[in-house]
Amino acid sequence: MNRVLAHTGARYPIVQAPMGWIARRQLASAVSHAGGLGIIETSSGETEACKAEILAMRQTGLPFGVNLPIRFLKDDAMLRFVCDEAGVKFVTTSAGSPAKFIAPLQAAGIVVYHAVPTLDLALKCVDAGVDGLVVEGGEGGGFKNPEEVSTLVLLQAIRARVDVPLIAAGGICDGRGMAAAFALGAEGIQMGTRFVCSAESPVHANYKQAIVDARETGTWVLNKKGTPCIRSLKSQRTEAYVAEGLMPPDALKGIKDLYFGGDMEAAPALAGQSAGLIDRVKTAQEIVDDTVAEFMAITARLGALAEGRRFG
Amino acid sequence: MNRVLAHTGARYPIVQAPMGWIARRQLASAVSHAGGLGIIETSSGETEACKAEILAMRQTGLPFGVNLPIRFLKDDAMLRFVCDEAGVKFVTTSAGSPAKFIAPLQAAGIVVYHAVPTLDLALKCVDAGVDGLVVEGGEGGGFKNPEEVSTLVLLQAIRARVDVPLIAAGGICDGRGMAAAFALGAEGIQMGTRFVCSAESPVHANYKQAIVDARETGTWVLNKKGTPCIRSLKSQRTEAYVAEGLMPPDALKGIKDLYFGGDMEAAPALAGQSAGLIDRVKTAQEIVDDTVAEFMAITARLGALAEGRRFG
């Protein structure tokens, strides 16, 4: 049995990443309706809006999850809401140590996966009792650990040392990536950039088009010496940040103008290297269906190699 | 048919990377004897020594290849030797544009693969007529493109646009990585760090032990604003280079003292992120056998998923 499916209730172990402002009911319900797992974000810090999104998502009756980015939560209001009122069954925690969050969440009957960028943190999380891990390779978009370890390497390093189920994130946007992740021991995948660039994603068409237009070299990591360290699309604005090695504290202030106003220079446009693999906007249903079909075709092809004990 | 096997004559599509000074007859013959493909380096610039290594390798009667790092060749002596005198059937070119090299090599009956860190260069190489590509993800060790695109992403970006056979390099050190690479469309893998840390590798035990000891976060990329940009193990010496953003022009001068004298602070110790996955020195035979066995086990497991149309 696939443990990610057992933990989430989704039909396919395909999770939508919790992008701030973007990962709300419109996108998450489309993903869950398609058989994946929609996640509602709380990293925007818009507590009341996010609560409303979670309640609306719950009303759909579809499986879903909530992300709690520990370092960015102002107080424990969201934790208490998720534990006590929201009917949430699956939570991903991120950005910090989940040690204090695990007990209350699990006591409320919630399954907890923590997102980790290194083996060290993975081991600490397992010691602290997480149910699973989201393994975040350095090629992914958004908030990053400045120690960039690729999904290919990180997944293996963690798989070799822990027994909990792993969801692979970073550089994955289709069934090829999913098959590769499963070869490395993952039981699920998480996709961010791919779902930002979906029909149901609430962002401006300019942002989706910028992802479609990006090459595999179209992103870089900003602010390695500061906080937060992020991977974004290359742009004039971010070029200045790269040259300085740091970005100003208010660099993300204009992000809603970018996300929803389409001003691609208003802030860094968070995206992963997989932007270079995405060549059109798809519906969430197409994304999930295509990913599953491609995963099945590739694993069948690989199985035929094993059966013939050959390599092509 | 696996085209890398057809092109190389090896039993398995497992290629040993051309590490300067290290990739010589002792290591290359052990790899080829084990069923992989040993490659003789010429990047050391020791032309006469490398010629002798190539001739000795040819005498074994085993399949092998030679690497020609275009930018580092002082003149065309090595190219002429490889074309005219050495009985070489397989060449990987790297570090620069292979356009001028392809015609003379192919006219001499030699199959040419070029090592590429980006889709752009891959497309140029295919236009120029290469027989195949070595796709070098940013997690690999040694000389790098400062645009770090991970193997997971780069392999897909290139596979989607070209038809020639691809050898995946960077972050791969076993059958898991090989199965992932094949899921992404590769027909072969190249391993560097794994073979540096083999019994037949001529380097000092300290270097092998440093690879064994390294975690997945144990390397970094130096000299991103200079030439050459390299990935090496973290060390006191390289920490200073990282802080400065550049390394001095003579930074690699002491590399033989490191490789063969075991002084781990004499120079940057070139290695890839897969150092974090390597936990002991193995013989080349063990490396090849274990990789093949693990590849077959994983592809069989994935094939069973496809057969049952399930995920675990």
Coordinates of C-alpha atoms in Angstrom, one line a residue:
Chain A
M1 CA 0.0 0.0 0.0
N2 CA 1.2 3.5 -0.8
R3 CA 1.4 5.3 2.5
V4 CA 0.9 8.7 1.1
L5 CA -2.5 7.6 -0.2
A6 CA -3.3 6.0 3.1
H7 CA -2.3 9.2 4.9
T8 CA -4.1 11.7 2.7
G9 CA -7.1 9.9 1.3
A10 CA -6.3 11.1 -2.2
R11 CA -6.7 8.9 -5.3
Y12 CA -3.1 9.7 -6.6
P13 CA 0.0 10.6 -4.5
I14 CA 0.2 13.9 -6.3
V15 CA 0.3 16.9 -3.9
Q16 CA -0.1 20.5 -4.8
A17 CA 2.5 22.7 -3.0
P18 CA 1.3 25.4 -0.6
M19 CA 2.2 28.6 -2.5
G20 CA 1.4 31.7 -0.5
W21 CA -1.9 33.5 -1.7
I22 CA -2.1 31.0 -4.7
A23 CA -2.8 27.7 -2.9
R24 CA -6.4 28.5 -2.0
R25 CA -9.7 26.8 -2.5
Q26 CA -10.0 27.5 -6.3
L27 CA -6.7 25.7 -7.0
A28 CA -6.7 23.2 -4.2
S29 CA -10.3 22.0 -4.9
A30 CA -9.4 21.6 -8.6
V31 CA -6.4 19.5 -7.7
S32 CA -8.3 17.4 -5.2
H33 CA -11.2 17.0 -7.6
A34 CA -8.8 15.6 -10.2
G35 CA -7.6 13.0 -7.7
G36 CA -4.5 14.7 -6.3
L37 CA -4.2 16.5 -2.9
G38 CA -4.9 20.2 -2.8
I39 CA -3.2 22.1 0.0
I40 CA -4.3 25.4 1.5
E41 CA -1.5 27.8 2.4
T42 CA -1.2 30.0 5.5
S43 CA 2.2 31.5 4.6
S44 CA 0.5 34.6 3.3
G45 CA -0.1 35.5 7.0
E46 CA -3.7 36.4 6.1
T47 CA -5.1 34.4 9.0
E48 CA -8.8 35.1 8.6
A49 CA -8.8 34.7 4.8
C50 CA -6.9 31.4 5.2
K51 CA -9.4 30.2 7.8
A52 CA -12.3 30.9 5.4
E53 CA -10.4 29.1 2.6
I54 CA -9.9 26.0 4.8
L55 CA -13.6 25.9 5.8
A56 CA -14.7 26.3 2.2
M57 CA -12.3 23.5 1.2
R58 CA -13.7 21.3 3.9
Q59 CA -17.2 21.9 2.6
T60 CA -16.2 20.3 -0.7
G61 CA -15.9 16.9 1.0
L62 CA -12.7 16.3 -0.9
P63 CA -9.4 15.2 0.7
F64 CA -7.1 18.2 1.3
G65 CA -4.3 19.4 3.5
V66 CA -3.1 22.6 5.2
N67 CA 0.4 23.9 5.3
L68 CA 1.7 25.6 8.5
P69 CA 5.0 27.4 7.9
I70 CA 6.2 27.5 11.5
R71 CA 8.6 30.5 11.4
F72 CA 6.0 32.7 9.7
L73 CA 3.1 32.1 12.0
K74 CA 2.6 35.1 14.2
D75 CA 0.9 33.2 17.0
D76 CA -0.7 29.8 17.6
A77 CA -4.1 30.9 16.3
M78 CA -3.8 29.0 13.1
L79 CA -2.5 25.9 14.9
R80 CA -5.4 26.0 17.2
F81 CA -7.9 26.5 14.4
V82 CA -6.5 23.6 12.4
C83 CA -6.5 21.3 15.5
D84 CA -9.9 22.3 16.9
E85 CA -12.2 23.7 14.3
A86 CA -11.3 23.0 10.8
G87 CA -11.8 19.2 10.2
V88 CA -8.3 19.0 8.8
K89 CA -6.8 15.5 8.5
F90 CA -3.4 16.2 6.8
V91 CA -0.9 19.0 7.6
T92 CA 2.5 19.8 6.1
T93 CA 4.7 21.9 8.3
S94 CA 7.7 23.8 7.0
A95 CA 10.2 26.5 7.7
G96 CA 11.5 25.6 11.1
S97 CA 11.5 22.8 13.6
P98 CA 8.1 21.0 13.9
A99 CA 8.9 19.6 17.3
K100 CA 6.3 21.6 19.2
F101 CA 3.7 21.2 16.5
I102 CA 3.7 17.5 16.2
A103 CA 2.1 16.6 19.5
P104 CA -0.9 18.9 19.3
L105 CA -1.6 18.1 15.6
Q106 CA -1.3 14.3 16.1
A107 CA -3.5 14.6 19.3
A108 CA -6.1 16.1 17.1
G109 CA -5.9 13.1 14.8
I110 CA -4.0 14.9 12.1
V111 CA -1.2 13.3 10.0
V112 CA 1.9 15.5 9.9
Y113 CA 4.5 15.7 7.2
H114 CA 7.4 18.2 7.6
A115 CA 9.2 19.7 4.6
V116 CA 13.0 19.2 4.8
P117 CA 15.9 20.5 2.7
T118 CA 18.6 18.4 4.5
L119 CA 19.2 14.9 6.0
D120 CA 20.0 16.5 9.3
L121 CA 16.6 18.1 9.6
A122 CA 14.9 14.9 8.3
L123 CA 16.5 12.9 11.1
K124 CA 15.4 15.4 13.8
C125 CA 11.9 15.3 12.4
V126 CA 11.7 11.6 12.5
D127 CA 13.0 11.6 16.1
A128 CA 10.3 14.1 16.9
G129 CA 7.7 11.8 15.5
V130 CA 6.5 13.1 12.1
D131 CA 4.4 10.7 10.0
G132 CA 6.2 11.5 6.8
L133 CA 8.5 14.0 5.1
V134 CA 8.3 16.3 2.1
V135 CA 11.8 16.2 0.7
E136 CA 12.6 19.5 -0.9
G137 CA 15.4 19.5 -3.4
G138 CA 17.2 22.8 -4.2
E139 CA 15.8 23.1 -7.7
G140 CA 12.3 23.8 -6.3
G141 CA 10.8 27.3 -6.3
G142 CA 10.0 29.6 -3.4
F143 CA 11.6 29.6 0.0
K144 CA 14.8 27.6 0.0
N145 CA 17.5 26.5 2.3
P146 CA 20.8 28.1 1.0
E147 CA 22.4 24.7 1.1
E148 CA 21.1 23.5 -2.3
V149 CA 21.0 19.8 -2.4
S150 CA 19.3 18.4 -5.5
T151 CA 16.1 16.2 -5.3
L152 CA 18.1 13.3 -6.9
V153 CA 20.7 13.3 -4.1
L154 CA 18.6 14.5 -1.1
L155 CA 15.9 11.9 -1.7
Q156 CA 18.4 9.1 -1.7
A157 CA 20.3 10.4 1.3
I158 CA 17.1 10.6 3.3
R159 CA 15.6 7.3 2.0
A160 CA 18.7 5.5 3.1
R161 CA 18.3 6.6 6.7
V162 CA 14.6 6.9 7.5
D163 CA 11.5 4.7 7.2
V164 CA 8.7 7.2 7.0
P165 CA 7.0 7.9 3.7
L166 CA 8.6 10.6 1.5
I167 CA 7.0 13.1 -0.8
A168 CA 9.5 14.4 -3.4
A169 CA 9.5 18.1 -4.2
G170 CA 11.6 20.2 -6.5
G171 CA 12.2 19.8 -10.2
I172 CA 9.1 17.6 -10.7
C173 CA 6.3 18.6 -13.0
D174 CA 5.1 15.4 -14.7
G175 CA 5.1 11.6 -14.8
R176 CA 8.8 11.4 -15.8
G177 CA 9.8 13.2 -12.6
M178 CA 7.3 11.1 -10.6
A179 CA 8.8 7.9 -12.0
A180 CA 12.3 9.1 -11.2
A181 CA 11.2 10.1 -7.6
F182 CA 9.6 6.6 -7.1
A183 CA 12.8 5.0 -8.3
L184 CA 14.6 6.9 -5.6
G185 CA 12.2 5.7 -2.9
A186 CA 9.5 8.4 -2.8
E187 CA 5.9 7.4 -2.4
G188 CA 4.5 10.7 -3.6
I189 CA 5.4 13.9 -5.4
Q190 CA 4.6 17.6 -4.7
M191 CA 4.4 20.1 -7.6
G192 CA 4.4 23.9 -7.1
T193 CA 5.4 25.6 -10.3
R194 CA 3.3 23.2 -12.4
F195 CA 0.2 24.1 -10.5
V196 CA 0.9 27.8 -10.5
C197 CA 0.8 27.4 -14.3
S198 CA -2.6 25.7 -14.3
A199 CA -5.9 27.0 -15.6
E200 CA -7.4 27.1 -12.1
S201 CA -4.4 28.9 -10.6
P202 CA -5.6 32.4 -9.6
V203 CA -2.5 34.2 -10.7
H204 CA -2.3 36.7 -13.6
A205 CA -1.8 35.3 -17.1
N206 CA 1.6 37.1 -17.3
Y207 CA 2.9 35.0 -14.5
K208 CA 1.7 31.8 -16.1
Q209 CA 3.2 32.9 -19.4
A210 CA 6.6 33.7 -17.8
I211 CA 6.7 30.1 -16.5
V212 CA 5.8 28.8 -20.0
D213 CA 8.5 31.0 -21.5
A214 CA 11.3 30.1 -19.0
R215 CA 14.1 27.8 -20.0
E216 CA 15.7 25.4 -17.6
T217 CA 18.2 28.1 -16.8
G218 CA 15.5 30.6 -16.2
T219 CA 15.6 30.7 -12.4
W220 CA 18.2 31.5 -9.8
V221 CA 18.5 31.6 -6.0
L222 CA 18.4 35.0 -4.3
N223 CA 19.4 36.2 -0.9
K224 CA 21.6 33.2 0.0
K225 CA 23.1 35.3 2.8
G226 CA 19.8 36.6 4.0
T227 CA 16.3 35.5 5.0
P228 CA 14.3 34.3 3.2
C229 CA 16.5 32.6 0.6
I230 CA 14.3 32.1 -2.5
R231 CA 14.3 30.6 -6.0
S232 CA 12.6 32.9 -8.6
L233 CA 12.4 33.5 -12.2
K234 CA 15.2 35.7 -13.6
S235 CA 14.1 39.3 -14.1
Q236 CA 15.7 42.8 -14.2
R237 CA 14.7 43.3 -10.6
T238 CA 16.2 40.0 -9.4
E239 CA 19.4 40.5 -11.4
A240 CA 20.1 43.5 -9.2
Y241 CA 19.5 41.4 -6.1
V242 CA 21.9 38.7 -7.4
A243 CA 24.6 41.2 -8.1
E244 CA 24.3 42.5 -4.5
G245 CA 24.1 39.0 -3.0
L246 CA 21.2 40.2 -0.8
M247 CA 17.7 41.4 -1.4
P248 CA 16.1 44.3 0.5
P249 CA 13.8 43.3 3.4
D250 CA 10.8 44.6 1.5
A251 CA 11.6 42.8 -1.7
L252 CA 8.5 40.6 -1.6
K253 CA 6.2 43.5 -0.7
G254 CA 4.9 43.8 -4.2
I255 CA 4.2 40.1 -4.7
K256 CA 0.4 40.5 -5.0
D257 CA 1.0 43.1 -7.7
L258 CA 3.0 40.4 -9.5
Y259 CA 0.7 37.5 -8.8
F260 CA -2.6 39.2 -9.4
G261 CA -1.7 42.4 -11.2
G262 CA 0.7 40.8 -13.7
D263 CA 3.5 43.3 -13.1
M264 CA 6.4 40.9 -13.5
E265 CA 8.9 43.4 -12.0
A266 CA 6.9 44.1 -8.9
A267 CA 8.7 41.4 -6.9
P268 CA 10.6 38.2 -7.5
A269 CA 8.4 35.7 -9.2
L270 CA 8.8 32.5 -7.2
A271 CA 9.3 29.4 -9.4
G272 CA 11.4 26.3 -9.6
Q273 CA 13.8 25.0 -12.3
S274 CA 10.9 22.9 -13.7
A275 CA 9.6 26.1 -15.2
G276 CA 12.0 25.1 -18.0
L277 CA 9.9 21.9 -18.6
I278 CA 6.5 23.5 -18.7
D279 CA 5.3 24.5 -22.1
R280 CA 1.7 25.3 -21.7
V281 CA -1.1 26.1 -19.1
K282 CA -3.1 23.0 -18.4
T283 CA -6.1 22.3 -16.2
A284 CA -5.5 20.6 -12.9
Q285 CA -7.3 17.6 -14.3
E286 CA -5.0 17.4 -17.3
I287 CA -1.9 17.8 -15.1
V288 CA -3.0 15.0 -12.8
D289 CA -4.2 12.7 -15.6
D290 CA -1.1 13.3 -17.8
T291 CA 1.2 12.7 -14.8
V292 CA -0.4 9.4 -13.9
A293 CA -0.5 8.2 -17.5
E294 CA 3.1 9.1 -18.1
F295 CA 4.1 7.5 -14.7
M296 CA 2.4 4.3 -15.7
A297 CA 3.9 4.3 -19.2
I298 CA 7.4 4.9 -17.9
T299 CA 7.3 2.4 -15.1
A300 CA 5.9 -0.2 -17.5
R301 CA 8.8 0.5 -19.9
L302 CA 11.3 0.2 -17.0
G303 CA 9.6 -3.1 -15.9
A304 CA 10.1 -4.5 -19.4
L305 CA 13.9 -3.7 -19.1
A306 CA 14.0 -5.7 -15.8
E307 CA 12.1 -8.5 -17.3
G308 CA 14.5 -8.8 -20.2
R309 CA 17.5 -8.0 -18.0
R310 CA 18.4 -5.4 -20.6
F311 CA 19.0 -1.6 -20.8
G312 CA 17.0 -0.5 -23.9
Chain B
M1 CA 18.7 -1.7 -28.3
N2 CA 20.5 0.5 -25.9
R3 CA 22.5 3.0 -28.0
V4 CA 25.1 3.7 -25.5
L5 CA 26.0 0.0 -25.4
A6 CA 26.0 0.0 -29.2
H7 CA 28.3 3.0 -29.3
T8 CA 30.7 1.9 -26.7
G9 CA 30.9 -1.9 -26.8
A10 CA 30.6 -2.0 -23.0
R11 CA 28.5 -4.7 -21.3
Y12 CA 26.6 -2.1 -19.2
P13 CA 25.9 1.5 -19.9
I14 CA 27.9 2.7 -16.9
V15 CA 30.6 5.1 -17.7
Q16 CA 33.5 6.3 -15.5
A17 CA 34.0 10.0 -15.6
P18 CA 37.3 11.5 -16.9
M19 CA 38.8 13.0 -13.7
G20 CA 42.1 14.7 -14.3
W21 CA 45.1 12.5 -13.2
I22 CA 42.8 9.9 -11.7
A23 CA 41.1 8.5 -14.8
R24 CA 44.0 6.5 -16.1
R25 CA 44.7 2.9 -17.0
Q26 CA 44.5 1.5 -13.4
L27 CA 41.0 2.8 -12.8
A28 CA 39.7 2.7 -16.4
S29 CA 40.8 -0.9 -17.0
A30 CA 39.1 -1.9 -13.7
V31 CA 35.9 -0.3 -14.7
S32 CA 36.0 -1.7 -18.3
H33 CA 36.9 -5.2 -16.9
A34 CA 33.9 -5.0 -14.7
G35 CA 31.6 -4.4 -17.7
G36 CA 31.4 -0.6 -17.5
L37 CA 33.3 1.9 -19.7
G38 CA 36.6 3.3 -18.5
I39 CA 37.6 6.7 -19.8
I40 CA 41.2 8.0 -20.0
E41 CA 41.5 11.7 -19.1
T42 CA 43.6 14.3 -20.9
S43 CA 42.5 17.3 -18.8
S44 CA 45.7 17.0 -16.7
G45 CA 47.5 18.5 -19.7
E46 CA 50.2 15.8 -19.3
T47 CA 50.1 14.9 -23.0
E48 CA 52.8 12.3 -23.1
A49 CA 51.7 10.6 -20.0
C50 CA 48.1 10.5 -21.3
K51 CA 49.2 9.1 -24.6
A52 CA 51.0 6.3 -22.8
E53 CA 47.9 5.6 -20.7
I54 CA 45.7 5.4 -23.8
L55 CA 48.1 3.0 -25.5
A56 CA 48.2 0.8 -22.4
M57 CA 44.5 0.8 -22.2
R58 CA 44.2 -0.1 -25.8
Q59 CA 46.4 -3.1 -25.2
T60 CA 44.0 -4.5 -22.7
G61 CA 41.6 -5.2 -25.5
L62 CA 38.7 -3.9 -23.3
P63 CA 36.3 -1.2 -24.5
F64 CA 37.3 2.3 -23.4
G65 CA 37.0 5.9 -24.2
V66 CA 39.0 9.1 -24.1
N67 CA 38.0 12.5 -22.9
L68 CA 39.1 15.7 -24.8
P69 CA 38.4 18.8 -22.8
I70 CA 38.5 21.3 -25.7
R71 CA 39.3 24.5 -23.8
F72 CA 42.2 22.9 -21.9
L73 CA 44.0 21.4 -24.9
K74 CA 47.1 23.4 -25.7
D75 CA 47.2 22.3 -29.3
D76 CA 45.8 19.7 -31.6
A77 CA 48.4 17.0 -30.7
M78 CA 46.0 15.0 -28.6
L79 CA 43.2 15.2 -31.2
R80 CA 45.6 14.0 -33.9
F81 CA 46.9 11.2 -31.7
V82 CA 43.4 10.1 -30.8
C83 CA 42.3 10.2 -34.5
D84 CA 45.4 8.7 -36.1
E85 CA 47.3 6.5 -33.7
A86 CA 45.5 5.4 -30.7
G87 CA 42.8 2.9 -31.8
V88 CA 40.2 4.9 -29.9
K89 CA 36.6 4.2 -30.8
F90 CA 34.7 6.4 -28.3
V91 CA 35.4 10.0 -27.3
T92 CA 33.7 12.4 -24.9
T93 CA 34.4 16.0 -25.6
S94 CA 33.8 18.7 -22.9
A95 CA 34.5 22.3 -21.8
G96 CA 33.7 24.2 -24.9
S97 CA 32.1 23.9 -28.3
P98 CA 32.9 20.6 -30.1
A99 CA 32.0 21.9 -33.5
K100 CA 35.6 21.7 -34.9
F101 CA 36.3 18.3 -33.3
I102 CA 33.4 16.4 -34.5
A103 CA 34.3 16.1 -38.2
P104 CA 37.9 14.8 -37.7
L105 CA 36.9 12.4 -34.9
Q106 CA 34.0 11.0 -36.9
A107 CA 36.1 10.8 -40.0
A108 CA 38.5 8.6 -38.0
G109 CA 35.5 6.3 -37.2
I110 CA 35.2 7.6 -33.6
V111 CA 31.8 8.0 -31.9
V112 CA 31.6 11.5 -30.2
Y113 CA 29.5 12.4 -27.2
H114 CA 29.8 16.0 -25.8
A115 CA 29.2 16.9 -22.2
V116 CA 26.6 19.7 -21.8
P117 CA 25.3 21.6 -18.8
T118 CA 22.5 23.4 -20.6
L119 CA 19.8 22.8 -23.2
D120 CA 21.2 25.5 -25.4
L121 CA 24.6 23.8 -25.8
A122 CA 22.9 20.5 -26.3
L123 CA 21.0 21.8 -29.2
K124 CA 24.1 23.3 -30.7
C125 CA 26.0 20.0 -30.3
V126 CA 23.2 18.1 -32.0
D127 CA 23.2 20.6 -34.9
A128 CA 26.9 20.1 -35.1
G129 CA 26.4 16.3 -35.5
V130 CA 27.4 14.7 -32.2
D131 CA 26.5 11.1 -31.8
G132 CA 25.3 11.5 -28.2
L133 CA 25.4 13.8 -25.1
V134 CA 26.7 13.5 -21.6
V135 CA 24.1 15.5 -19.6
E136 CA 25.8 17.1 -16.7
G137 CA 23.6 18.2 -13.8
G138 CA 24.8 20.9 -11.4
E139 CA 25.2 18.4 -8.5
G140 CA 28.2 16.8 -10.1
G141 CA 31.7 17.3 -9.1
G142 CA 34.6 19.0 -10.8
F143 CA 34.4 21.7 -13.5
K144 CA 30.9 23.1 -13.7
N145 CA 28.8 25.6 -15.5
P146 CA 27.9 28.4 -13.1
E147 CA 24.3 27.9 -14.2
E148 CA 23.5 25.0 -12.0
V149 CA 20.6 23.0 -13.4
S150 CA 20.0 19.8 -11.6
T151 CA 20.3 16.4 -13.4
L152 CA 16.6 15.8 -12.8
V153 CA 15.5 18.9 -14.7
L154 CA 18.3 19.1 -17.3
L155 CA 17.8 15.5 -18.5
Q156 CA 14.2 16.1 -19.1
A157 CA 14.7 19.5 -20.8
I158 CA 17.2 17.9 -23.2
R159 CA 15.3 14.6 -23.7
A160 CA 12.3 16.6 -24.8
R161 CA 14.2 18.3 -27.6
V162 CA 16.8 15.9 -29.0
D163 CA 16.9 12.4 -30.2
V164 CA 20.5 11.3 -29.6
P165 CA 21.3 9.0 -26.7
L166 CA 21.9 10.7 -23.4
I167 CA 24.3 9.7 -20.6
A168 CA 23.2 11.2 -17.3
A169 CA 25.9 12.6 -15.0
G170 CA 25.8 14.4 -11.7
G171 CA 24.3 13.1 -8.4
I172 CA 24.4 9.4 -9.6
C173 CA 26.4 6.8 -7.7
D174 CA 24.3 3.6 -7.8
G175 CA 21.4 1.7 -9.3
R176 CA 18.8 4.0 -7.7
G177 CA 20.2 7.0 -9.5
M178 CA 20.6 4.9 -12.7
A179 CA 16.9 3.9 -12.6
A180 CA 15.9 7.5 -12.0
A181 CA 18.0 8.6 -15.0
F182 CA 16.5 5.9 -17.2
A183 CA 13.0 7.0 -16.1
L184 CA 14.0 10.5 -17.3
G185 CA 15.1 9.2 -20.7
A186 CA 18.8 8.5 -20.3
E187 CA 20.4 5.4 -21.8
G188 CA 23.5 5.5 -19.7
I189 CA 25.0 7.0 -16.6
Q190 CA 28.4 8.5 -15.8
M191 CA 29.8 8.4 -12.3
G192 CA 32.8 10.3 -11.1
T193 CA 32.9 10.7 -7.3
R194 CA 31.8 7.0 -7.0
F195 CA 34.8 5.8 -9.0
V196 CA 37.2 8.2 -7.3
C197 CA 36.2 6.4 -4.1
S198 CA 36.9 2.9 -5.6
A199 CA 39.7 0.5 -4.6
E200 CA 41.4 0.9 -7.9
S201 CA 41.3 4.7 -7.9
P202 CA 44.9 5.8 -7.6
V203 CA 44.1 8.6 -5.1
H204 CA 45.3 8.8 -1.5
A205 CA 43.2 7.1 1.1
N206 CA 42.5 10.5 2.8
Y207 CA 40.6 11.7 -0.3
K208 CA 38.5 8.5 -0.5
Q209 CA 37.8 8.8 3.3
A210 CA 36.8 12.4 2.9
I211 CA 34.2 11.3 0.3
V212 CA 33.0 8.6 2.6
D213 CA 32.7 11.0 5.5
A214 CA 30.9 13.8 3.5
R215 CA 27.2 14.4 4.0
E216 CA 24.9 15.4 1.2
T217 CA 25.6 19.0 2.1
G218 CA 29.3 18.4 2.1
T219 CA 30.2 20.1 -1.2
W220 CA 29.8 23.6 -2.7
V221 CA 30.4 25.4 -5.9
L222 CA 33.5 27.7 -6.0
N223 CA 34.5 30.5 -8.3
K224 CA 31.1 31.1 -9.8
K225 CA 32.3 34.4 -11.1
G226 CA 35.6 33.0 -12.4
T227 CA 37.1 30.2 -14.4
P228 CA 37.0 27.4 -13.8
C229 CA 33.9 27.1 -11.7
I230 CA 34.1 23.9 -9.7
R231 CA 32.2 21.8 -7.2
S232 CA 34.4 20.5 -4.4
L233 CA 34.2 19.1 -0.9
K234 CA 33.9 21.7 1.8
S235 CA 37.2 22.5 3.6
Q236 CA 39.0 25.4 5.4
R237 CA 40.7 26.4 2.2
T238 CA 37.6 26.4 0.1
E239 CA 35.6 28.2 2.8
A240 CA 37.9 31.2 2.2
Y241 CA 37.2 31.0 -1.6
V242 CA 33.5 30.9 -1.0
A243 CA 33.7 33.9 1.2
E244 CA 35.5 35.8 -1.4
G245 CA 33.3 34.6 -4.3
L246 CA 36.4 33.9 -6.3
M247 CA 39.4 31.6 -6.0
P248 CA 43.0 32.6 -6.9
P249 CA 44.2 31.5 -10.3
D250 CA 46.7 29.0 -8.8
A251 CA 44.1 27.4 -6.5
L252 CA 44.4 24.0 -8.2
K253 CA 48.2 24.1 -8.3
G254 CA 48.4 21.7 -5.3
I255 CA 45.9 19.2 -6.6
K256 CA 48.4 16.4 -7.0
D257 CA 49.5 16.9 -3.3
L258 CA 45.9 16.4 -2.4
Y259 CA 45.1 13.6 -4.8
F260 CA 48.3 11.6 -4.2
G261 CA 49.8 13.0 -1.1
G262 CA 46.6 13.1 0.9
D263 CA 47.0 16.7 2.0
M264 CA 43.3 17.6 2.0
E265 CA 44.0 21.3 2.3
A266 CA 46.4 21.5 -0.6
A267 CA 43.7 22.4 -3.1
P268 CA 39.9 22.0 -3.6
A269 CA 39.0 18.3 -3.5
L270 CA 36.7 17.9 -6.5
A271 CA 33.6 15.9 -5.7
G272 CA 29.9 15.9 -6.4
Q273 CA 26.9 15.9 -4.0
S274 CA 26.7 12.2 -4.4
A275 CA 29.7 12.1 -1.9
G276 CA 26.8 12.2 0.6
L277 CA 25.5 8.9 -0.6
I278 CA 28.8 7.0 -0.6
D279 CA 29.5 5.2 2.6
R280 CA 32.5 2.9 1.8
V281 CA 35.3 2.3 -0.7
K282 CA 34.2 -0.4 -3.2
T283 CA 36.1 -2.2 -6.0
A284 CA 35.1 -1.2 -9.5
Q285 CA 33.6 -4.6 -9.9
E286 CA 31.4 -4.2 -6.8
I287 CA 30.3 -0.7 -8.0
V288 CA 29.3 -2.0 -11.4
D289 CA 27.7 -5.2 -10.1
D290 CA 25.8 -3.5 -7.3
T291 CA 24.6 -0.7 -9.7
V292 CA 23.3 -3.2 -12.2
A293 CA 21.6 -5.4 -9.5
E294 CA 20.0 -2.4 -7.9
F295 CA 18.9 -1.0 -11.2
M296 CA 17.2 -4.3 -12.1
A297 CA 15.5 -4.6 -8.7
I298 CA 14.1 -1.1 -8.8
T299 CA 12.9 -1.3 -12.4
A300 CA 11.3 -4.6 -11.6
R301 CA 9.5 -3.0 -8.6
L302 CA 8.4 -0.1 -10.8
G303 CA 7.2 -2.5 -13.4
A304 CA 5.0 -4.2 -10.9
L305 CA 3.4 -0.9 -10.0
A306 CA 2.5 -0.3 -13.7
E307 CA 1.2 -3.9 -14.0
G308 CA -1.1 -3.4 -11.0
R309 CA -1.8 0.2 -11.9
R310 CA -0.9 1.2 -8.4
F311 CA 1.6 3.3 -6.5
G312 CA 2.9 1.1 -3.8

